[in-house]
Amino acid sequence: MGSVRKASAWLGLVDDNDDERYYDDDYSEGTDSGDAWVTDPRVKVATDTAEEKGRRIGTVTPDSFRDARAIGELFREGVPVIMNLTAMEAADAKRVVDFAAGLIFGLRGSIDRVSNRVFLLTPADTEIVSGEPAPHRTDGFFNQS
């Protein structure tokens, strides 16, 4: 019995019967046609729309240097990539960072350290907006002085 059900039973809101389970009497097994769910063709899937508008960010957590190819392929397509190297050995992580440095140099992108062993690779046409608060306005807007 779940904790919410126990609390409800203690308050007297439901019967205290552990063996009883809820079953919908109206539910019928029916025949399984074997067809998978089909999405209405008028509805765009989010990944398709994001790809069309160029609003994708790739995240890659490589286990070894062999996984660097996925980083390169995404970055070459113009997709910003977050590289999480925390699962790698230090020597392999250094090789992946060197690989990423070559990528950004060759494709005129940039690399930023997000945290320890996590980097953001951004293509040349991508602007990074800082999360710093905007400077205080001096034109009197919401000026409480």
CSV table of N, CA and C in Angstrom, one decimal:
chain,number,residue,atom,x,y,z
A,1,MET,N,0.9,-1.2,0.0
A,1,MET,CA,0.0,0.0,0.0
A,1,MET,C,0.9,1.2,0.0
A,2,GLY,N,0.6,2.2,-0.9
A,2,GLY,CA,1.4,3.4,-1.0
A,2,GLY,C,1.2,4.3,0.2
A,3,SER,N,2.1,5.2,0.4
A,3,SER,CA,2.0,6.1,1.5
A,3,SER,C,0.8,7.0,1.5
A,4,VAL,N,0.4,7.5,0.3
A,4,VAL,CA,-0.7,8.3,0.2
A,4,VAL,C,-2.0,7.5,0.5
A,5,ARG,N,-2.1,6.3,0.0
A,5,ARG,CA,-3.2,5.4,0.3
A,5,ARG,C,-3.3,5.1,1.8
A,6,LYS,N,-2.1,4.9,2.5
A,6,LYS,CA,-2.1,4.6,3.9
A,6,LYS,C,-2.6,5.8,4.7
A,7,ALA,N,-2.1,7.0,4.3
A,7,ALA,CA,-2.6,8.2,4.9
A,7,ALA,C,-4.1,8.4,4.8
A,8,SER,N,-4.5,8.2,3.5
A,8,SER,CA,-6.0,8.3,3.3
A,8,SER,C,-6.8,7.3,4.1
A,9,ALA,N,-6.3,6.1,4.3
A,9,ALA,CA,-6.9,5.0,5.1
A,9,ALA,C,-6.9,5.5,6.6
A,10,TRP,N,-5.8,6.0,7.0
A,10,TRP,CA,-5.7,6.4,8.4
A,10,TRP,C,-6.7,7.6,8.7
A,11,LEU,N,-6.9,8.5,7.7
A,11,LEU,CA,-7.9,9.5,7.9
A,11,LEU,C,-9.3,9.1,7.7
A,12,GLY,N,-9.5,7.8,7.2
A,12,GLY,CA,-10.8,7.3,7.0
A,12,GLY,C,-11.4,7.7,5.7
A,13,LEU,N,-10.6,8.1,4.8
A,13,LEU,CA,-11.1,8.6,3.5
A,13,LEU,C,-11.3,7.4,2.5
A,14,VAL,N,-10.6,6.3,2.7
A,14,VAL,CA,-10.7,5.1,1.9
A,14,VAL,C,-10.7,3.9,2.8
A,15,ASP,N,-11.2,2.8,2.3
A,15,ASP,CA,-11.2,1.5,3.0
A,15,ASP,C,-9.8,1.0,3.2
A,16,ASP,N,-9.5,0.5,4.4
A,16,ASP,CA,-8.2,0.0,4.7
A,16,ASP,C,-8.1,-1.5,4.3
A,17,ASN,N,-8.0,-1.8,3.0
A,17,ASN,CA,-8.0,-3.1,2.5
A,17,ASN,C,-6.8,-3.3,1.5
A,18,ASP,N,-5.7,-3.9,2.0
A,18,ASP,CA,-4.5,-4.0,1.3
A,18,ASP,C,-4.6,-4.9,0.1
A,19,ASP,N,-5.5,-5.9,0.1
A,19,ASP,CA,-5.6,-6.9,-0.9
A,19,ASP,C,-6.4,-6.4,-2.1
A,20,GLU,N,-7.2,-5.4,-1.9
A,20,GLU,CA,-8.1,-5.0,-3.0
A,20,GLU,C,-7.3,-4.0,-3.9
A,21,ARG,N,-7.4,-4.2,-5.2
A,21,ARG,CA,-6.8,-3.4,-6.2
A,21,ARG,C,-7.9,-2.8,-7.1
A,22,TYR,N,-7.6,-1.7,-7.6
A,22,TYR,CA,-8.5,-1.0,-8.5
A,22,TYR,C,-8.4,-1.6,-9.9
A,23,TYR,N,-9.6,-2.0,-10.4
A,23,TYR,CA,-9.6,-2.5,-11.8
A,23,TYR,C,-10.8,-1.8,-12.4
A,24,ASP,N,-10.6,-1.3,-13.6
A,24,ASP,CA,-11.7,-0.7,-14.4
A,24,ASP,C,-12.6,-1.8,-15.0
A,25,ASP,N,-13.8,-1.9,-14.5
A,25,ASP,CA,-14.7,-2.9,-15.0
A,25,ASP,C,-15.1,-2.7,-16.5
A,26,ASP,N,-15.0,-1.5,-17.0
A,26,ASP,CA,-15.4,-1.2,-18.4
A,26,ASP,C,-14.3,-1.5,-19.3
A,27,TYR,N,-13.1,-1.8,-18.8
A,27,TYR,CA,-11.9,-2.1,-19.7
A,27,TYR,C,-12.1,-3.4,-20.3
A,28,SER,N,-11.9,-3.5,-21.6
A,28,SER,CA,-11.9,-4.8,-22.2
A,28,SER,C,-10.6,-4.9,-23.0
A,29,GLU,N,-10.1,-6.1,-23.1
A,29,GLU,CA,-8.9,-6.4,-23.8
A,29,GLU,C,-9.0,-6.1,-25.2
A,30,GLY,N,-10.1,-6.5,-25.9
A,30,GLY,CA,-10.3,-6.2,-27.3
A,30,GLY,C,-9.2,-6.9,-28.1
A,31,THR,N,-9.3,-6.7,-29.4
A,31,THR,CA,-8.3,-7.3,-30.3
A,31,THR,C,-7.2,-6.3,-30.6
A,32,ASP,N,-6.0,-6.8,-30.6
A,32,ASP,CA,-4.9,-6.0,-30.9
A,32,ASP,C,-4.7,-6.1,-32.4
A,33,SER,N,-4.8,-4.9,-33.1
A,33,SER,CA,-4.6,-4.9,-34.5
A,33,SER,C,-3.1,-5.0,-34.9
A,34,GLY,N,-2.2,-4.8,-34.0
A,34,GLY,CA,-0.8,-4.8,-34.3
A,34,GLY,C,-0.3,-3.5,-34.8
A,35,ASP,N,-1.2,-2.5,-35.1
A,35,ASP,CA,-0.7,-1.3,-35.6
A,35,ASP,C,-0.1,-0.4,-34.5
A,36,ALA,N,1.0,0.2,-34.8
A,36,ALA,CA,1.6,1.2,-33.9
A,36,ALA,C,0.8,2.5,-33.9
A,37,TRP,N,1.0,3.3,-32.9
A,37,TRP,CA,0.3,4.5,-32.8
A,37,TRP,C,0.8,5.4,-34.0
A,38,VAL,N,-0.2,6.0,-34.6
A,38,VAL,CA,0.2,6.9,-35.8
A,38,VAL,C,-0.1,8.3,-35.4
A,39,THR,N,0.9,9.2,-35.6
A,39,THR,CA,0.7,10.6,-35.4
A,39,THR,C,0.0,11.2,-36.5
A,40,ASP,N,-0.9,12.2,-36.2
A,40,ASP,CA,-1.6,12.9,-37.2
A,40,ASP,C,-0.5,13.6,-38.1
A,41,PRO,N,-0.6,13.4,-39.4
A,41,PRO,CA,0.5,14.0,-40.3
A,41,PRO,C,0.5,15.5,-40.3
A,42,ARG,N,-0.6,16.2,-39.8
A,42,ARG,CA,-0.6,17.6,-39.7
A,42,ARG,C,0.3,18.1,-38.5
A,43,VAL,N,0.6,17.2,-37.6
A,43,VAL,CA,1.3,17.6,-36.4
A,43,VAL,C,2.8,17.4,-36.7
A,44,LYS,N,3.6,18.5,-36.5
A,44,LYS,CA,5.0,18.4,-36.7
A,44,LYS,C,5.7,17.9,-35.4
A,45,VAL,N,6.6,17.0,-35.6
A,45,VAL,CA,7.3,16.5,-34.5
A,45,VAL,C,8.4,17.6,-34.1
A,46,ALA,N,8.6,17.8,-32.8
A,46,ALA,CA,9.5,18.8,-32.3
A,46,ALA,C,10.9,18.8,-32.9
A,47,THR,N,11.4,17.6,-33.1
A,47,THR,CA,12.8,17.5,-33.6
A,47,THR,C,12.8,18.0,-35.1
A,48,ASP,N,11.8,17.7,-35.8
A,48,ASP,CA,11.7,18.2,-37.2
A,48,ASP,C,11.7,19.7,-37.3
A,49,THR,N,10.8,20.3,-36.5
A,49,THR,CA,10.7,21.7,-36.4
A,49,THR,C,11.9,22.4,-36.0
A,50,ALA,N,12.6,21.8,-34.9
A,50,ALA,CA,13.8,22.4,-34.4
A,50,ALA,C,14.9,22.3,-35.5
A,51,GLU,N,14.9,21.2,-36.2
A,51,GLU,CA,16.0,21.1,-37.3
A,51,GLU,C,15.7,22.1,-38.4
A,52,GLU,N,14.5,22.3,-38.8
A,52,GLU,CA,14.2,23.2,-39.8
A,52,GLU,C,14.6,24.6,-39.4
A,53,LYS,N,14.4,25.0,-38.2
A,53,LYS,CA,14.7,26.4,-37.7
A,53,LYS,C,16.1,26.5,-37.2
A,54,GLY,N,16.9,25.4,-37.2
A,54,GLY,CA,18.2,25.5,-36.7
A,54,GLY,C,18.3,25.7,-35.2
A,55,ARG,N,17.4,25.1,-34.5
A,55,ARG,CA,17.4,25.3,-33.0
A,55,ARG,C,17.6,24.0,-32.3
A,56,ARG,N,18.8,23.4,-32.6
A,56,ARG,CA,19.1,22.2,-32.0
A,56,ARG,C,20.4,22.4,-31.2
A,57,ILE,N,20.6,21.6,-30.1
A,57,ILE,CA,21.8,21.6,-29.4
A,57,ILE,C,22.1,20.1,-29.2
A,58,GLY,N,23.3,19.7,-29.5
A,58,GLY,CA,23.7,18.3,-29.3
A,58,GLY,C,24.4,18.1,-28.0
A,59,THR,N,24.1,17.0,-27.3
A,59,THR,CA,24.9,16.7,-26.1
A,59,THR,C,25.5,15.3,-26.3
A,60,VAL,N,26.8,15.3,-26.0
A,60,VAL,CA,27.6,14.1,-26.2
A,60,VAL,C,28.4,13.8,-25.0
A,61,THR,N,28.3,12.6,-24.5
A,61,THR,CA,29.0,12.1,-23.3
A,61,THR,C,29.9,10.9,-23.8
A,62,PRO,N,31.0,11.2,-24.3
A,62,PRO,CA,31.8,10.1,-24.9
A,62,PRO,C,32.4,9.2,-23.8
A,63,ASP,N,32.6,7.9,-24.1
A,63,ASP,CA,33.2,7.0,-23.2
A,63,ASP,C,34.7,6.8,-23.5
A,64,SER,N,35.0,7.0,-24.8
A,64,SER,CA,36.4,6.9,-25.3
A,64,SER,C,36.6,7.8,-26.4
A,65,PHE,N,37.8,7.9,-26.9
A,65,PHE,CA,38.1,8.8,-28.0
A,65,PHE,C,37.4,8.4,-29.3
A,66,ARG,N,37.0,7.2,-29.4
A,66,ARG,CA,36.2,6.7,-30.6
A,66,ARG,C,34.9,7.5,-30.8
A,67,ASP,N,34.4,8.0,-29.7
A,67,ASP,CA,33.1,8.7,-29.7
A,67,ASP,C,33.2,10.1,-30.1
A,68,ALA,N,34.4,10.6,-30.4
A,68,ALA,CA,34.7,11.9,-30.8
A,68,ALA,C,34.0,12.2,-32.2
A,69,ARG,N,33.9,11.2,-33.0
A,69,ARG,CA,33.3,11.3,-34.3
A,69,ARG,C,31.9,11.9,-34.2
A,70,ALA,N,31.1,11.5,-33.2
A,70,ALA,CA,29.7,12.0,-33.1
A,70,ALA,C,29.8,13.5,-32.8
A,71,ILE,N,30.8,14.0,-32.1
A,71,ILE,CA,30.9,15.4,-31.8
A,71,ILE,C,31.2,16.1,-33.1
A,72,GLY,N,32.1,15.6,-33.9
A,72,GLY,CA,32.5,16.2,-35.1
A,72,GLY,C,31.4,16.3,-36.1
A,73,GLU,N,30.6,15.2,-36.2
A,73,GLU,CA,29.5,15.2,-37.2
A,73,GLU,C,28.4,16.2,-36.8
A,74,LEU,N,28.1,16.3,-35.6
A,74,LEU,CA,27.1,17.3,-35.1
A,74,LEU,C,27.6,18.7,-35.4
A,75,PHE,N,28.9,19.0,-35.0
A,75,PHE,CA,29.4,20.3,-35.1
A,75,PHE,C,29.6,20.7,-36.6
A,76,ARG,N,29.9,19.8,-37.4
A,76,ARG,CA,30.1,20.0,-38.9
A,76,ARG,C,28.7,20.4,-39.5
A,77,GLU,N,27.6,19.9,-38.9
A,77,GLU,CA,26.3,20.3,-39.4
A,77,GLU,C,25.8,21.6,-38.9
A,78,GLY,N,26.6,22.3,-38.1
A,78,GLY,CA,26.3,23.6,-37.6
A,78,GLY,C,25.5,23.5,-36.3
A,79,VAL,N,25.5,22.4,-35.6
A,79,VAL,CA,24.8,22.2,-34.3
A,79,VAL,C,25.7,22.5,-33.2
A,80,PRO,N,25.4,23.4,-32.2
A,80,PRO,CA,26.2,23.6,-31.0
A,80,PRO,C,26.2,22.3,-30.3
A,81,VAL,N,27.3,21.9,-29.7
A,81,VAL,CA,27.5,20.7,-29.0
A,81,VAL,C,28.0,20.9,-27.6
A,82,ILE,N,27.4,20.2,-26.6
A,82,ILE,CA,27.8,20.2,-25.3
A,82,ILE,C,28.6,18.9,-25.1
A,83,MET,N,29.9,19.0,-24.8
A,83,MET,CA,30.7,17.8,-24.6
A,83,MET,C,30.8,17.6,-23.1
A,84,ASN,N,30.4,16.4,-22.6
A,84,ASN,CA,30.5,16.1,-21.2
A,84,ASN,C,31.6,15.0,-21.1
A,85,LEU,N,32.8,15.4,-20.6
A,85,LEU,CA,33.9,14.4,-20.6
A,85,LEU,C,34.1,13.8,-19.2
A,86,THR,N,33.2,13.9,-18.4
A,86,THR,CA,33.3,13.5,-17.0
A,86,THR,C,33.5,11.9,-16.9
A,87,ALA,N,33.0,11.2,-17.9
A,87,ALA,CA,33.0,9.8,-17.8
A,87,ALA,C,34.3,9.2,-18.5
A,88,MET,N,35.2,10.0,-18.9
A,88,MET,CA,36.4,9.6,-19.6
A,88,MET,C,37.6,9.6,-18.7
A,89,GLU,N,38.6,8.8,-19.1
A,89,GLU,CA,39.9,8.9,-18.5
A,89,GLU,C,40.5,10.3,-18.9
A,90,ALA,N,41.4,10.8,-18.0
A,90,ALA,CA,42.0,12.1,-18.2
A,90,ALA,C,42.8,12.2,-19.6
A,91,ALA,N,43.5,11.2,-19.9
A,91,ALA,CA,44.3,11.2,-21.2
A,91,ALA,C,43.4,11.2,-22.4
A,92,ASP,N,42.3,10.4,-22.4
A,92,ASP,CA,41.4,10.4,-23.5
A,92,ASP,C,40.6,11.7,-23.6
A,93,ALA,N,40.2,12.3,-22.4
A,93,ALA,CA,39.5,13.6,-22.4
A,93,ALA,C,40.4,14.7,-23.0
A,94,LYS,N,41.7,14.6,-22.7
A,94,LYS,CA,42.6,15.6,-23.3
A,94,LYS,C,42.6,15.5,-24.8
A,95,ARG,N,42.6,14.3,-25.3
A,95,ARG,CA,42.6,14.0,-26.8
A,95,ARG,C,41.3,14.6,-27.4
A,96,VAL,N,40.2,14.4,-26.7
A,96,VAL,CA,38.9,14.8,-27.3
A,96,VAL,C,38.9,16.4,-27.3
A,97,VAL,N,39.4,17.0,-26.2
A,97,VAL,CA,39.5,18.5,-26.2
A,97,VAL,C,40.4,19.0,-27.3
A,98,ASP,N,41.5,18.3,-27.6
A,98,ASP,CA,42.4,18.7,-28.7
A,98,ASP,C,41.7,18.5,-30.0
A,99,PHE,N,40.9,17.4,-30.2
A,99,PHE,CA,40.1,17.2,-31.4
A,99,PHE,C,39.1,18.3,-31.6
A,100,ALA,N,38.4,18.7,-30.5
A,100,ALA,CA,37.4,19.8,-30.5
A,100,ALA,C,38.1,21.1,-30.8
A,101,ALA,N,39.3,21.3,-30.4
A,101,ALA,CA,40.0,22.6,-30.7
A,101,ALA,C,40.3,22.6,-32.2
A,102,GLY,N,40.6,21.5,-32.8
A,102,GLY,CA,40.8,21.4,-34.2
A,102,GLY,C,39.5,21.7,-35.0
A,103,LEU,N,38.4,21.2,-34.5
A,103,LEU,CA,37.1,21.4,-35.1
A,103,LEU,C,36.8,22.9,-35.1
A,104,ILE,N,36.9,23.5,-34.0
A,104,ILE,CA,36.5,24.9,-33.9
A,104,ILE,C,37.4,25.8,-34.6
A,105,PHE,N,38.7,25.5,-34.7
A,105,PHE,CA,39.6,26.2,-35.5
A,105,PHE,C,39.3,26.1,-37.0
A,106,GLY,N,39.1,24.9,-37.5
A,106,GLY,CA,38.8,24.6,-38.9
A,106,GLY,C,37.5,25.2,-39.3
A,107,LEU,N,36.5,25.2,-38.5
A,107,LEU,CA,35.1,25.7,-38.8
A,107,LEU,C,34.8,27.1,-38.3
A,108,ARG,N,35.8,27.7,-37.7
A,108,ARG,CA,35.7,29.1,-37.2
A,108,ARG,C,34.7,29.2,-36.1
A,109,GLY,N,34.6,28.2,-35.2
A,109,GLY,CA,33.7,28.2,-34.1
A,109,GLY,C,34.4,28.7,-32.9
A,110,SER,N,33.8,28.4,-31.7
A,110,SER,CA,34.4,28.7,-30.4
A,110,SER,C,34.1,27.6,-29.4
A,111,ILE,N,34.9,27.6,-28.4
A,111,ILE,CA,34.8,26.6,-27.3
A,111,ILE,C,34.7,27.4,-26.0
A,112,ASP,N,33.8,27.0,-25.2
A,112,ASP,CA,33.7,27.6,-23.8
A,112,ASP,C,33.6,26.5,-22.8
A,113,ARG,N,34.3,26.7,-21.7
A,113,ARG,CA,34.2,25.7,-20.6
A,113,ARG,C,32.9,26.0,-19.8
A,114,VAL,N,32.0,25.1,-19.6
A,114,VAL,CA,30.8,25.2,-18.9
A,114,VAL,C,31.1,24.9,-17.4
A,115,SER,N,31.7,23.8,-17.2
A,115,SER,CA,32.1,23.4,-15.8
A,115,SER,C,33.3,22.5,-16.0
A,116,ASN,N,33.7,21.8,-14.9
A,116,ASN,CA,34.9,20.9,-14.9
A,116,ASN,C,34.6,19.8,-15.9
A,117,ARG,N,35.4,19.7,-17.0
A,117,ARG,CA,35.3,18.7,-18.0
A,117,ARG,C,34.0,18.7,-18.8
A,118,VAL,N,33.3,19.8,-18.9
A,118,VAL,CA,32.1,20.0,-19.7
A,118,VAL,C,32.4,21.3,-20.5
A,119,PHE,N,32.3,21.1,-21.9
A,119,PHE,CA,32.5,22.2,-22.8
A,119,PHE,C,31.4,22.4,-23.8
A,120,LEU,N,31.3,23.7,-24.2
A,120,LEU,CA,30.3,24.0,-25.2
A,120,LEU,C,31.0,24.4,-26.5
A,121,LEU,N,30.7,23.7,-27.6
A,121,LEU,CA,31.3,24.1,-28.9
A,121,LEU,C,30.2,24.8,-29.7
A,122,THR,N,30.5,26.0,-30.1
A,122,THR,CA,29.5,26.7,-30.9
A,122,THR,C,30.0,27.1,-32.3
A,123,PRO,N,29.2,26.9,-33.3
A,123,PRO,CA,29.6,27.2,-34.7
A,123,PRO,C,29.7,28.7,-34.8
A,124,ALA,N,30.3,29.1,-35.9
A,124,ALA,CA,30.6,30.5,-36.2
A,124,ALA,C,29.4,31.4,-36.2
A,125,ASP,N,28.2,30.9,-36.6
A,125,ASP,CA,27.0,31.7,-36.7
A,125,ASP,C,26.1,31.7,-35.5
A,126,THR,N,26.7,31.2,-34.4
A,126,THR,CA,25.9,31.1,-33.1
A,126,THR,C,26.4,32.1,-32.1
A,127,GLU,N,25.5,32.9,-31.5
A,127,GLU,CA,25.9,33.9,-30.5
A,127,GLU,C,25.6,33.3,-29.1
A,128,ILE,N,26.5,33.4,-28.3
A,128,ILE,CA,26.3,33.0,-26.9
A,128,ILE,C,25.9,34.2,-26.1
A,129,VAL,N,24.8,34.1,-25.4
A,129,VAL,CA,24.2,35.2,-24.7
A,129,VAL,C,24.5,34.9,-23.2
A,130,SER,N,25.2,35.8,-22.5
A,130,SER,CA,25.5,35.6,-21.1
A,130,SER,C,24.3,35.7,-20.2
A,131,GLY,N,24.3,35.0,-19.1
A,131,GLY,CA,23.2,35.0,-18.2
A,131,GLY,C,23.3,36.1,-17.2
A,132,GLU,N,24.3,37.1,-17.4
A,132,GLU,CA,24.5,38.2,-16.5
A,132,GLU,C,23.2,39.1,-16.5
A,133,PRO,N,22.9,39.6,-15.3
A,133,PRO,CA,21.7,40.5,-15.3
A,133,PRO,C,22.0,41.8,-16.1
A,134,ALA,N,21.0,42.4,-16.7
A,134,ALA,CA,21.2,43.6,-17.4
A,134,ALA,C,21.6,44.7,-16.5
A,135,PRO,N,22.3,45.7,-17.0
A,135,PRO,CA,22.7,46.8,-16.1
A,135,PRO,C,21.5,47.6,-15.8
A,136,HIS,N,21.6,48.3,-14.6
A,136,HIS,CA,20.4,49.1,-14.1
A,136,HIS,C,20.1,50.2,-15.1
A,137,ARG,N,18.9,50.5,-15.3
A,137,ARG,CA,18.5,51.5,-16.2
A,137,ARG,C,18.6,52.9,-15.5
A,138,THR,N,19.0,53.9,-16.2
A,138,THR,CA,19.2,55.2,-15.6
A,138,THR,C,18.1,56.2,-16.1
A,139,ASP,N,17.2,55.7,-16.9
A,139,ASP,CA,16.2,56.6,-17.5
A,139,ASP,C,15.0,56.8,-16.6
A,140,GLY,N,15.0,56.3,-15.3
A,140,GLY,CA,13.9,56.5,-14.4
A,140,GLY,C,12.9,55.3,-14.4
A,141,PHE,N,13.1,54.4,-15.3
A,141,PHE,CA,12.1,53.3,-15.4
A,141,PHE,C,12.3,52.4,-14.1
A,142,PHE,N,11.2,52.3,-13.3
A,142,PHE,CA,11.2,51.6,-12.0
A,142,PHE,C,12.3,52.2,-11.1
A,143,ASN,N,12.6,53.4,-11.2
A,143,ASN,CA,13.6,54.0,-10.3
A,143,ASN,C,12.9,54.3,-9.0
A,144,GLN,N,13.3,53.7,-7.9
A,144,GLN,CA,12.6,53.9,-6.6
A,144,GLN,C,13.3,55.0,-5.8
A,145,SER,N,14.2,55.7,-6.3
A,145,SER,CA,14.9,56.7,-5.4
A,145,SER,C,14.2,58.0,-5.3
